PDB file of C-alpha atoms in Angstrom:
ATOM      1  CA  UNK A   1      34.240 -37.938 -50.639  1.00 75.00           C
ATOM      2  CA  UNK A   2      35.527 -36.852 -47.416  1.00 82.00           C
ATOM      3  CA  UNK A   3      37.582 -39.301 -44.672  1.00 90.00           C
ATOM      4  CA  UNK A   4      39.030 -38.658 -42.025  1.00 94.00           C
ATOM      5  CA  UNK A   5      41.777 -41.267 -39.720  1.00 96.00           C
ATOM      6  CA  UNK A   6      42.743 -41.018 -36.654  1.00 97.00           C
ATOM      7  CA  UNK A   7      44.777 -44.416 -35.640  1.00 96.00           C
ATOM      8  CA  UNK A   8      45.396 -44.303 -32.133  1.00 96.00           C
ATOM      9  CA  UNK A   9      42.151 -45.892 -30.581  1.00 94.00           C
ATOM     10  CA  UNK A  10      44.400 -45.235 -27.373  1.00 95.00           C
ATOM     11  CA  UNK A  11      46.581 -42.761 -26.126  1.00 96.00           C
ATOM     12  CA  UNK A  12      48.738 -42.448 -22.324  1.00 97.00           C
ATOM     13  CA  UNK A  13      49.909 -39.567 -21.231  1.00 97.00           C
ATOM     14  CA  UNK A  14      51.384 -38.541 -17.850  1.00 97.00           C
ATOM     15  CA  UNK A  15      49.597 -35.868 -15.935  1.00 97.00           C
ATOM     16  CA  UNK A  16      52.101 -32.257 -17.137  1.00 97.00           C
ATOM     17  CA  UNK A  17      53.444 -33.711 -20.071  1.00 98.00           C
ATOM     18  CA  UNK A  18      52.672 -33.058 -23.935  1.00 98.00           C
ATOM     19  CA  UNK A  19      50.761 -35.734 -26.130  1.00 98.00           C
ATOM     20  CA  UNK A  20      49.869 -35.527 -30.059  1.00 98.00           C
ATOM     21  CA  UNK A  21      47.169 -37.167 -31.520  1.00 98.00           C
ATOM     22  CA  UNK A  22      47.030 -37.785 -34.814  1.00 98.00           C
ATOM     23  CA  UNK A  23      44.634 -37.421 -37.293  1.00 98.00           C
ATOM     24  CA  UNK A  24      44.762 -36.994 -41.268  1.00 97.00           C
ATOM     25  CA  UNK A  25      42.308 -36.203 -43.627  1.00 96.00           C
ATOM     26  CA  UNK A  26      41.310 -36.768 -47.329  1.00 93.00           C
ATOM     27  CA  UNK A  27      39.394 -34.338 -49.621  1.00 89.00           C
ATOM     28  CA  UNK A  28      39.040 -33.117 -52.932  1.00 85.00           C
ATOM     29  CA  UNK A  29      37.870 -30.018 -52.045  1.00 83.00           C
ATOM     30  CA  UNK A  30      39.956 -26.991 -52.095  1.00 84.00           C
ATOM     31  CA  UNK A  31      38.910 -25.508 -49.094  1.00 84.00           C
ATOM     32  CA  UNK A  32      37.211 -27.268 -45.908  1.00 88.00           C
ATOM     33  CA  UNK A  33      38.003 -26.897 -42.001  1.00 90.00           C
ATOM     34  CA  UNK A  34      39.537 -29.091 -39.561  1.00 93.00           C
ATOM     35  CA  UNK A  35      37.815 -29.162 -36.018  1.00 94.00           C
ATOM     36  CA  UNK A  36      38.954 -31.115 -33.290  1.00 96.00           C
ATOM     37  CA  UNK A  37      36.086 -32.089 -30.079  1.00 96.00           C
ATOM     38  CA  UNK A  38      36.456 -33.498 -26.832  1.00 97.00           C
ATOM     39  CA  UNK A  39      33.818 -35.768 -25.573  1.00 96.00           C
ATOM     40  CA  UNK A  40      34.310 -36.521 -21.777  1.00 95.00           C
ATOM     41  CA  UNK A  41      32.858 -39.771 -20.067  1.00 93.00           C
ATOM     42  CA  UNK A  42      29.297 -37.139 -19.439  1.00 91.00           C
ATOM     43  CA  UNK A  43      28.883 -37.151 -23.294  1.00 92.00           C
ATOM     44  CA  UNK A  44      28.898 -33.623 -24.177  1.00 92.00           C
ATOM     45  CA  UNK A  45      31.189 -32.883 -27.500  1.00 93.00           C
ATOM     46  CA  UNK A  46      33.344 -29.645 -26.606  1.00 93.00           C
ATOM     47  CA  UNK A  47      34.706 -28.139 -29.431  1.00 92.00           C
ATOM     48  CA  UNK A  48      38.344 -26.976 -29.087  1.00 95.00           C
ATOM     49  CA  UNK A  49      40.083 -25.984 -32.040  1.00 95.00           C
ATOM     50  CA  UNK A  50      39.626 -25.065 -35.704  1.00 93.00           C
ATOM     51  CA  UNK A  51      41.778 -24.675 -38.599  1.00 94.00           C
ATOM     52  CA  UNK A  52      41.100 -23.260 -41.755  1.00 91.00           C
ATOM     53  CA  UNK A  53      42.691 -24.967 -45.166  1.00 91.00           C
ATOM     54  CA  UNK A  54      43.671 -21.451 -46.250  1.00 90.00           C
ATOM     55  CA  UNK A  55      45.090 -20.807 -42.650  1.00 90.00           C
ATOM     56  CA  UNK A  56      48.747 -19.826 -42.887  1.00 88.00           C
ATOM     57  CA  UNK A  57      49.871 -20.290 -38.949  1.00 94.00           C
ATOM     58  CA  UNK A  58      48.574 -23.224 -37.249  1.00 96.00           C
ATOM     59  CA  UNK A  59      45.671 -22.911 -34.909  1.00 95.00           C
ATOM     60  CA  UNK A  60      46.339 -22.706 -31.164  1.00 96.00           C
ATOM     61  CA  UNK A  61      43.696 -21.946 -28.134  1.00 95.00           C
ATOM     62  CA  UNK A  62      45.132 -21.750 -24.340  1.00 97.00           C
ATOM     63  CA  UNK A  63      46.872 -25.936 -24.078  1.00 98.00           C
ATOM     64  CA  UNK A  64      45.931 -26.822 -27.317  1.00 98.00           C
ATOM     65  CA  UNK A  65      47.863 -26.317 -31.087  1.00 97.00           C
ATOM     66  CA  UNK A  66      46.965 -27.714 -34.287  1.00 97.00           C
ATOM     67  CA  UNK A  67      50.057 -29.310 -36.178  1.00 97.00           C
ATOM     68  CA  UNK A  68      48.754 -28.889 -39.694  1.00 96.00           C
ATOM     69  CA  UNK A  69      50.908 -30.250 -42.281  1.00 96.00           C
ATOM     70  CA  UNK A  70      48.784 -29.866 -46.000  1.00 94.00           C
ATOM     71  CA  UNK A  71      50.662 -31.544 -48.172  1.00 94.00           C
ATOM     72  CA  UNK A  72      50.641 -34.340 -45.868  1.00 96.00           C
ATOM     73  CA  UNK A  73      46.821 -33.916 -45.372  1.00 95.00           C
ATOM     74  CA  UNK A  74      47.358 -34.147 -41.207  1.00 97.00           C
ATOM     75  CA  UNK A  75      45.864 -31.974 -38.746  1.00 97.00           C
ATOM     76  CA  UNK A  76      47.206 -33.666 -35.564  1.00 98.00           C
ATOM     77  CA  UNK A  77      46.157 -31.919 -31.862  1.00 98.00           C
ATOM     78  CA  UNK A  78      49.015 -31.642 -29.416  1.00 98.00           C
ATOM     79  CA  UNK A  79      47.702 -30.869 -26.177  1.00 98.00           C
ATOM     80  CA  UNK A  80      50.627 -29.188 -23.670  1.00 97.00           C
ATOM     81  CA  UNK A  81      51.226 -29.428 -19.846  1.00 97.00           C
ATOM     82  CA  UNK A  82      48.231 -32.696 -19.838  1.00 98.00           C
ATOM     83  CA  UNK A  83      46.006 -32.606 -16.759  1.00 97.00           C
ATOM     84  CA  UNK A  84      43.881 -35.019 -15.493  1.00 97.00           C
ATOM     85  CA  UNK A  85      40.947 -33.683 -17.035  1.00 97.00           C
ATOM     86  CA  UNK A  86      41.839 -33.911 -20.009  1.00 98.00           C
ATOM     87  CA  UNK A  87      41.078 -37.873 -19.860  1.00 98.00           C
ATOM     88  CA  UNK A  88      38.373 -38.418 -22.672  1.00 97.00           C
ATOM     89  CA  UNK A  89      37.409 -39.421 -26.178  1.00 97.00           C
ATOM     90  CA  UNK A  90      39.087 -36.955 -28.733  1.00 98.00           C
ATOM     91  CA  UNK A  91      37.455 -36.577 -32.357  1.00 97.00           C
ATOM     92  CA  UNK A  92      38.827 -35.136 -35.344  1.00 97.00           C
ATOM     93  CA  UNK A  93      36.292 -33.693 -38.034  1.00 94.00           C
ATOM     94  CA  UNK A  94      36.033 -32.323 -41.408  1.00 91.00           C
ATOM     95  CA  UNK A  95      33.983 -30.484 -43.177  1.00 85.00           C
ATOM     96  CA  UNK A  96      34.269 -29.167 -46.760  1.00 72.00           C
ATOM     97  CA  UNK A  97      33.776 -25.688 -48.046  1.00 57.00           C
ATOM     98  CA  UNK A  98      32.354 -23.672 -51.117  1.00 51.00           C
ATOM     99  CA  UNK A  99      30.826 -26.807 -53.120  1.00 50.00           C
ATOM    100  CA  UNK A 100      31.848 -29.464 -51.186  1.00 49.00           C
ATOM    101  CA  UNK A 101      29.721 -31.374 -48.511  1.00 52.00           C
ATOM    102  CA  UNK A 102      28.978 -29.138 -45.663  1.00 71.00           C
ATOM    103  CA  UNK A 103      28.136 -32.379 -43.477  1.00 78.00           C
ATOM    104  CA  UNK A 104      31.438 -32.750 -41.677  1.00 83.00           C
ATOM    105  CA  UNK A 105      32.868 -36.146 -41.481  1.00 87.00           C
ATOM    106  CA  UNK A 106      34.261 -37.427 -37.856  1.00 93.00           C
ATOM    107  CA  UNK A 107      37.097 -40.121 -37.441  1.00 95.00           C
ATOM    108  CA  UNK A 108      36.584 -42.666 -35.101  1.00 95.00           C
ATOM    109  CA  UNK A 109      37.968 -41.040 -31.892  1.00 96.00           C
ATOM    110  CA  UNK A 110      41.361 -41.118 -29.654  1.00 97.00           C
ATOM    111  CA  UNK A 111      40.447 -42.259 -25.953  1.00 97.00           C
ATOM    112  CA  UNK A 112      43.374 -40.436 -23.795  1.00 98.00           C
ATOM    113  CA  UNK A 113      43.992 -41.383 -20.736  1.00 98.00           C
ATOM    114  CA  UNK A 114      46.014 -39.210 -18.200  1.00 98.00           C
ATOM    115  CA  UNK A 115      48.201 -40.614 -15.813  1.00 96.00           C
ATOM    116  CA  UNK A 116      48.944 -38.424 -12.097  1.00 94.00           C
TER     117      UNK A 116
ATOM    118  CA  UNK B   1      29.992 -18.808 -27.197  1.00 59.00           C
ATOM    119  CA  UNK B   2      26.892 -20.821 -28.698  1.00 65.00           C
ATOM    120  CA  UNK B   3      25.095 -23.104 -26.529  1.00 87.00           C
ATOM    121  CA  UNK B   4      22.714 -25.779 -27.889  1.00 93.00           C
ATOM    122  CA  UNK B   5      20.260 -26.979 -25.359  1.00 95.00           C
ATOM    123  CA  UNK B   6      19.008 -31.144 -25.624  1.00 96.00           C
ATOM    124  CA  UNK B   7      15.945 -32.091 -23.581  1.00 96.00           C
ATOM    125  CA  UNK B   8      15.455 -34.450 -21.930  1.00 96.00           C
ATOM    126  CA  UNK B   9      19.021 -35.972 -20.692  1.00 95.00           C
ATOM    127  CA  UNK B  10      18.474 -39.563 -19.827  1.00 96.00           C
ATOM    128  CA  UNK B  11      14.811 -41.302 -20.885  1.00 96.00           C
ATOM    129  CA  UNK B  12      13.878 -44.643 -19.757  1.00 97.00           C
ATOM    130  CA  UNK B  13      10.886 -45.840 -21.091  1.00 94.00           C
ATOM    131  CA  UNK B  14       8.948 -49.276 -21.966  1.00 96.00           C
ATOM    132  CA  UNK B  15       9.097 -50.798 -25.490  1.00 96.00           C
ATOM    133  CA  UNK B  16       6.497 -49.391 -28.023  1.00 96.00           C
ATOM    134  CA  UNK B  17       6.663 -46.133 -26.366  1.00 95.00           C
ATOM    135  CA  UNK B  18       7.462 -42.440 -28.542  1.00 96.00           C
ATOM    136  CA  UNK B  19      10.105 -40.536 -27.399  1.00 97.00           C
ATOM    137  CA  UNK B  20      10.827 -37.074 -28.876  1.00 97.00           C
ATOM    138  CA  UNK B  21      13.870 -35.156 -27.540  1.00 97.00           C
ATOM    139  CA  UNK B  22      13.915 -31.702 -28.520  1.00 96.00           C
ATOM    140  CA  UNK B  23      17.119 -29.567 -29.509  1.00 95.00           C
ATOM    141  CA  UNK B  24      17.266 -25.784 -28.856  1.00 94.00           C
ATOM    142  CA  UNK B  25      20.032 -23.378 -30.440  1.00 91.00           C
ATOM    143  CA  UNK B  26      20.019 -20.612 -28.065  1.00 91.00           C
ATOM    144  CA  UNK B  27      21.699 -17.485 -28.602  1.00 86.00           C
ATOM    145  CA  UNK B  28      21.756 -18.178 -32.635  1.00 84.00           C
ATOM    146  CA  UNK B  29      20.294 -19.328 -35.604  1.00 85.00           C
ATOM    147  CA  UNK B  30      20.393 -22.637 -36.222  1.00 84.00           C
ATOM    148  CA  UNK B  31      20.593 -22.964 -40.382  1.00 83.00           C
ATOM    149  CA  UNK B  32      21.569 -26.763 -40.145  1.00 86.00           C
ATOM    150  CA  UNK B  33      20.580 -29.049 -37.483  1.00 90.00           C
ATOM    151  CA  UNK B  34      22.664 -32.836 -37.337  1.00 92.00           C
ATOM    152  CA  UNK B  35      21.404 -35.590 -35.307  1.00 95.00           C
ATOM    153  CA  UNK B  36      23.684 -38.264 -34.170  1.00 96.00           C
ATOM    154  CA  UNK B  37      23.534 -41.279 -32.461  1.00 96.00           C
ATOM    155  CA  UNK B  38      26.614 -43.110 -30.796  1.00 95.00           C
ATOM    156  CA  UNK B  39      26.953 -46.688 -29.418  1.00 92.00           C
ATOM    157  CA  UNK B  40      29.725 -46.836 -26.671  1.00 88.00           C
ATOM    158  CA  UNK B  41      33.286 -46.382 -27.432  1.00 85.00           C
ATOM    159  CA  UNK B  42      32.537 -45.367 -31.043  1.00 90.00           C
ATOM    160  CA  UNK B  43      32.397 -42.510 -33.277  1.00 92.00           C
ATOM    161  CA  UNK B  44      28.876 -40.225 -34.574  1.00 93.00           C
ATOM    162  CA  UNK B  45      26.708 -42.214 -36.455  1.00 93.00           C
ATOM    163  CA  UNK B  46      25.119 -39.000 -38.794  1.00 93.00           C
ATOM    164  CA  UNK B  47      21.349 -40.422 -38.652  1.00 95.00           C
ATOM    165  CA  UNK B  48      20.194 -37.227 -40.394  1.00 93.00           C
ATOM    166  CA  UNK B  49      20.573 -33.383 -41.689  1.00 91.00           C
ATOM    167  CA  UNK B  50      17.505 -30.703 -41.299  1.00 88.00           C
ATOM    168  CA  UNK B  51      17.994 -27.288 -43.168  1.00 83.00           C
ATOM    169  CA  UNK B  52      15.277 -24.829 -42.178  1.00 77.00           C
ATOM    170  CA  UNK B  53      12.423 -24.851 -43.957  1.00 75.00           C
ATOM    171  CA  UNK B  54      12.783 -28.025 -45.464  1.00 80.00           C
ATOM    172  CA  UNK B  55      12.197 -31.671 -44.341  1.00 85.00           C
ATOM    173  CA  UNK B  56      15.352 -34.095 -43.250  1.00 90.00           C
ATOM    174  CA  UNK B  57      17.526 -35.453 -45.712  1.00 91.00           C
ATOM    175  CA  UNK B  58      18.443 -39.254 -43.618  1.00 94.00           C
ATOM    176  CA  UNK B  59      21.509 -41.168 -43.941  1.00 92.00           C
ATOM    177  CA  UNK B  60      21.336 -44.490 -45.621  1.00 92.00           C
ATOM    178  CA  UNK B  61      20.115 -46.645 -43.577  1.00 94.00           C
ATOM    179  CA  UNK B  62      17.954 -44.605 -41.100  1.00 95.00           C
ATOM    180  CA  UNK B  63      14.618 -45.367 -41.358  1.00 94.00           C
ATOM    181  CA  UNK B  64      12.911 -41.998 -41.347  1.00 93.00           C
ATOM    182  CA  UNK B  65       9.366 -43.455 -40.456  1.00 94.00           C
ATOM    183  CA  UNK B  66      10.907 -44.579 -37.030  1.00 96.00           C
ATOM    184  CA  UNK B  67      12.929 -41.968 -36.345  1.00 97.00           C
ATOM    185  CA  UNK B  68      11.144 -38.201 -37.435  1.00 95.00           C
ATOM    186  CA  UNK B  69      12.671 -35.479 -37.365  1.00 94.00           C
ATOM    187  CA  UNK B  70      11.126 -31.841 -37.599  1.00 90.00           C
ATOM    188  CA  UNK B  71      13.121 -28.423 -37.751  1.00 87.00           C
ATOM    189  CA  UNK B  72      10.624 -26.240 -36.685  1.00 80.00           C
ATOM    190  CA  UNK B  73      12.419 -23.002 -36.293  1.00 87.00           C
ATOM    191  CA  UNK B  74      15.883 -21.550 -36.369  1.00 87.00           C
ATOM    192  CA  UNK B  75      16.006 -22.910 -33.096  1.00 90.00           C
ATOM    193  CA  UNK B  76      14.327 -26.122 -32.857  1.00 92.00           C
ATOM    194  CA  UNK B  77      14.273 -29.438 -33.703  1.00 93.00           C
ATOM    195  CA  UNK B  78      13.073 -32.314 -32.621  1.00 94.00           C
ATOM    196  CA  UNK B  79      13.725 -36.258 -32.984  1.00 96.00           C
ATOM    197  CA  UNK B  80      10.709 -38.621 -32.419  1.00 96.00           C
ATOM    198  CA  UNK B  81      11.414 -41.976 -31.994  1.00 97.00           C
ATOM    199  CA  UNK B  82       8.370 -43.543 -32.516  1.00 96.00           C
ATOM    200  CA  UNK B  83       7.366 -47.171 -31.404  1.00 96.00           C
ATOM    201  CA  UNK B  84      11.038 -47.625 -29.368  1.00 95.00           C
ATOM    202  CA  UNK B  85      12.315 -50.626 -29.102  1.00 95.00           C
ATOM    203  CA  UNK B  86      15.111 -52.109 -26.652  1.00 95.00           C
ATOM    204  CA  UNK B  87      17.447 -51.752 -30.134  1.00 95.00           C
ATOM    205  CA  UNK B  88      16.605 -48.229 -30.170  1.00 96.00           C
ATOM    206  CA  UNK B  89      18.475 -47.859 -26.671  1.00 96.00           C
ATOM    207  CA  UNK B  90      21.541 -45.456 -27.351  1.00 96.00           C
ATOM    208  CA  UNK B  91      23.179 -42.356 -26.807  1.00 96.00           C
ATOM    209  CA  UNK B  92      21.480 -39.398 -29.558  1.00 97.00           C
ATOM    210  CA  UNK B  93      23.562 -36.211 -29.882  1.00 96.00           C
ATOM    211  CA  UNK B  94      21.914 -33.111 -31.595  1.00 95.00           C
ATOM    212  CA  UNK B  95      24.265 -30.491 -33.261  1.00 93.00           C
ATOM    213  CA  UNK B  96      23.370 -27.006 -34.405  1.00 89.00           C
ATOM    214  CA  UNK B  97      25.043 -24.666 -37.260  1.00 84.00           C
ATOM    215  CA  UNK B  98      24.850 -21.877 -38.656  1.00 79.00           C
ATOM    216  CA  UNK B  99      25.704 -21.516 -41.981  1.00 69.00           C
ATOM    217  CA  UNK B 100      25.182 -17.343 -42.645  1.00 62.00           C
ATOM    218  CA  UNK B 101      28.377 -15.866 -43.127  1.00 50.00           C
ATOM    219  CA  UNK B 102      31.661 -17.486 -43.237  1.00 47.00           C
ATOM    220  CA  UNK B 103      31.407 -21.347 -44.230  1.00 52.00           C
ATOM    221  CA  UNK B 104      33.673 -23.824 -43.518  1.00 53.00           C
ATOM    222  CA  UNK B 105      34.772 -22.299 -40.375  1.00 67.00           C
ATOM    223  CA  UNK B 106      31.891 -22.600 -38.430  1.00 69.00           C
ATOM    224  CA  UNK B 107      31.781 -25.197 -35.790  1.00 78.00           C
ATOM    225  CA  UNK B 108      28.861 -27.691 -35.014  1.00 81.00           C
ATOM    226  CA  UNK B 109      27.599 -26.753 -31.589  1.00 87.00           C
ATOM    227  CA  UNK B 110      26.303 -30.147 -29.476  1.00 93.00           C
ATOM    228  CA  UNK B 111      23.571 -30.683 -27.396  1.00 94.00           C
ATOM    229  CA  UNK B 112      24.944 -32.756 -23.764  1.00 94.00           C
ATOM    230  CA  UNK B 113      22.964 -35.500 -25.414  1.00 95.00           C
ATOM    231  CA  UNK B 114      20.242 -37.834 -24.261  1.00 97.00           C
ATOM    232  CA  UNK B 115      20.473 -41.512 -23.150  1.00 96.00           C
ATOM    233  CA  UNK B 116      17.776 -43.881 -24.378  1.00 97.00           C
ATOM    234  CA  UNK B 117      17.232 -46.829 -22.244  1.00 96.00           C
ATOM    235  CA  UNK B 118      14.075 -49.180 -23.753  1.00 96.00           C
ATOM    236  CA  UNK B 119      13.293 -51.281 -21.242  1.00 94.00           C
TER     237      UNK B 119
END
């Protein structure tokens, strides 16, 4: 079975600065993907970053990189230079590959707040 | 990139009414539909998975005579709520996928989601 944690149900930030949130995974499957999603206030889920469990450099698009540490089974999402509108609900998700469940498995969300 | 169209956005409508909210992948083929509903301030509740071209496979739980769901196409599928109730009143989120190709690396693409209000 897959699981995912992410234990910060809340997360402050000042507006320019970095901020990590964490999430880490469990999963007996050999290969799966890591995805993280934004969901502002609106409700729309943005997807913003994937990384692959084969994936030898983490994953990075624009602001956001994707600390993945394996053996410690932790994909967290560091988001650089935070600007106000990045303020929202922050989900990490899993999904397995070849055999495994192909219904990916959310955590329970990171609300970040950004400070001007 | 993809986009994955919900209809309608917000629906407020009187107890013992149907509901269906129809999701649209539109510029690919959607293998895998999800549908998802979320109470506020928590995570996806998975409600159910449609392949194409075979019925919904429903999370434990779901009762699949209240809620129906039918992938019609590559690109459609729809959620019926059927008899709503004020309980039924939440936020449903639709997610496409496909799954040719490469596997684990493809992304679910949302819908912007629909707000149920039963009054």
């Amino acid at each position: 079975a897959q699981k995912i944690t992410q234990t910060q149900p809340g997360m402050f930030v000042q507006e320019k600065e970095a901020v990590t949130l964490d999430c880490t995974y469990d999963t007996s499957d050999p290969s799966y993907g890591l995805f993280w999603y934004k969901q502002p206030s609106s409700g729309e889920m943005i997807f913003l970053i994937y990384q692959g469990s084969y994936d030898q450099q983490n994953a990075t698009e624009g602001r956001y990189s994707l600390n993945f540490q394996k053996a410690r089974k932790s994909a967290n999402l560091v988001i650089s230079a935070s600007q106000l509108g990045d303020s929202a609900m922050y989900f990490c998700a899993m999904r397995g590959g070849r055999g495994g469940s192909y219904i990916p498995t959310f955590g329970r969300g990171t609300s970040l707040i950004v400070h001007p | 990139g993809a986009v994955v169209s919900q209809h309608p956005s917000r629906v407020i409508c009187k107890s013992g009414t149907s509901v269906k909210i129809e999701c649209r992948s539109l510029d690919f083929q959607a293998t895998t539909m999800f549908w998802y509903r979320q109470f506020p301030k928590q995570s996806l509740m998975l409600m159910a998975t449609s392949n194409e071209g075979s019925k919904a496979t429903y999370e434990q739980g779901v009762e699949k005579d209240k809620f129906l769901i039918n992938h019609a196409s590559l690109t459609l599928s729809t959620l019926t709520v059927t008899s709503a109730h004020p309980e039924d009143s939440s936020f449903y989120i639709c997610s496409a996928r496909s799954d040719r190709g490469a596997y684990s690396n493809q992304p679910q693409h949302f819908g912007d989601g629909t707000r149920l209000s039963i009054l």
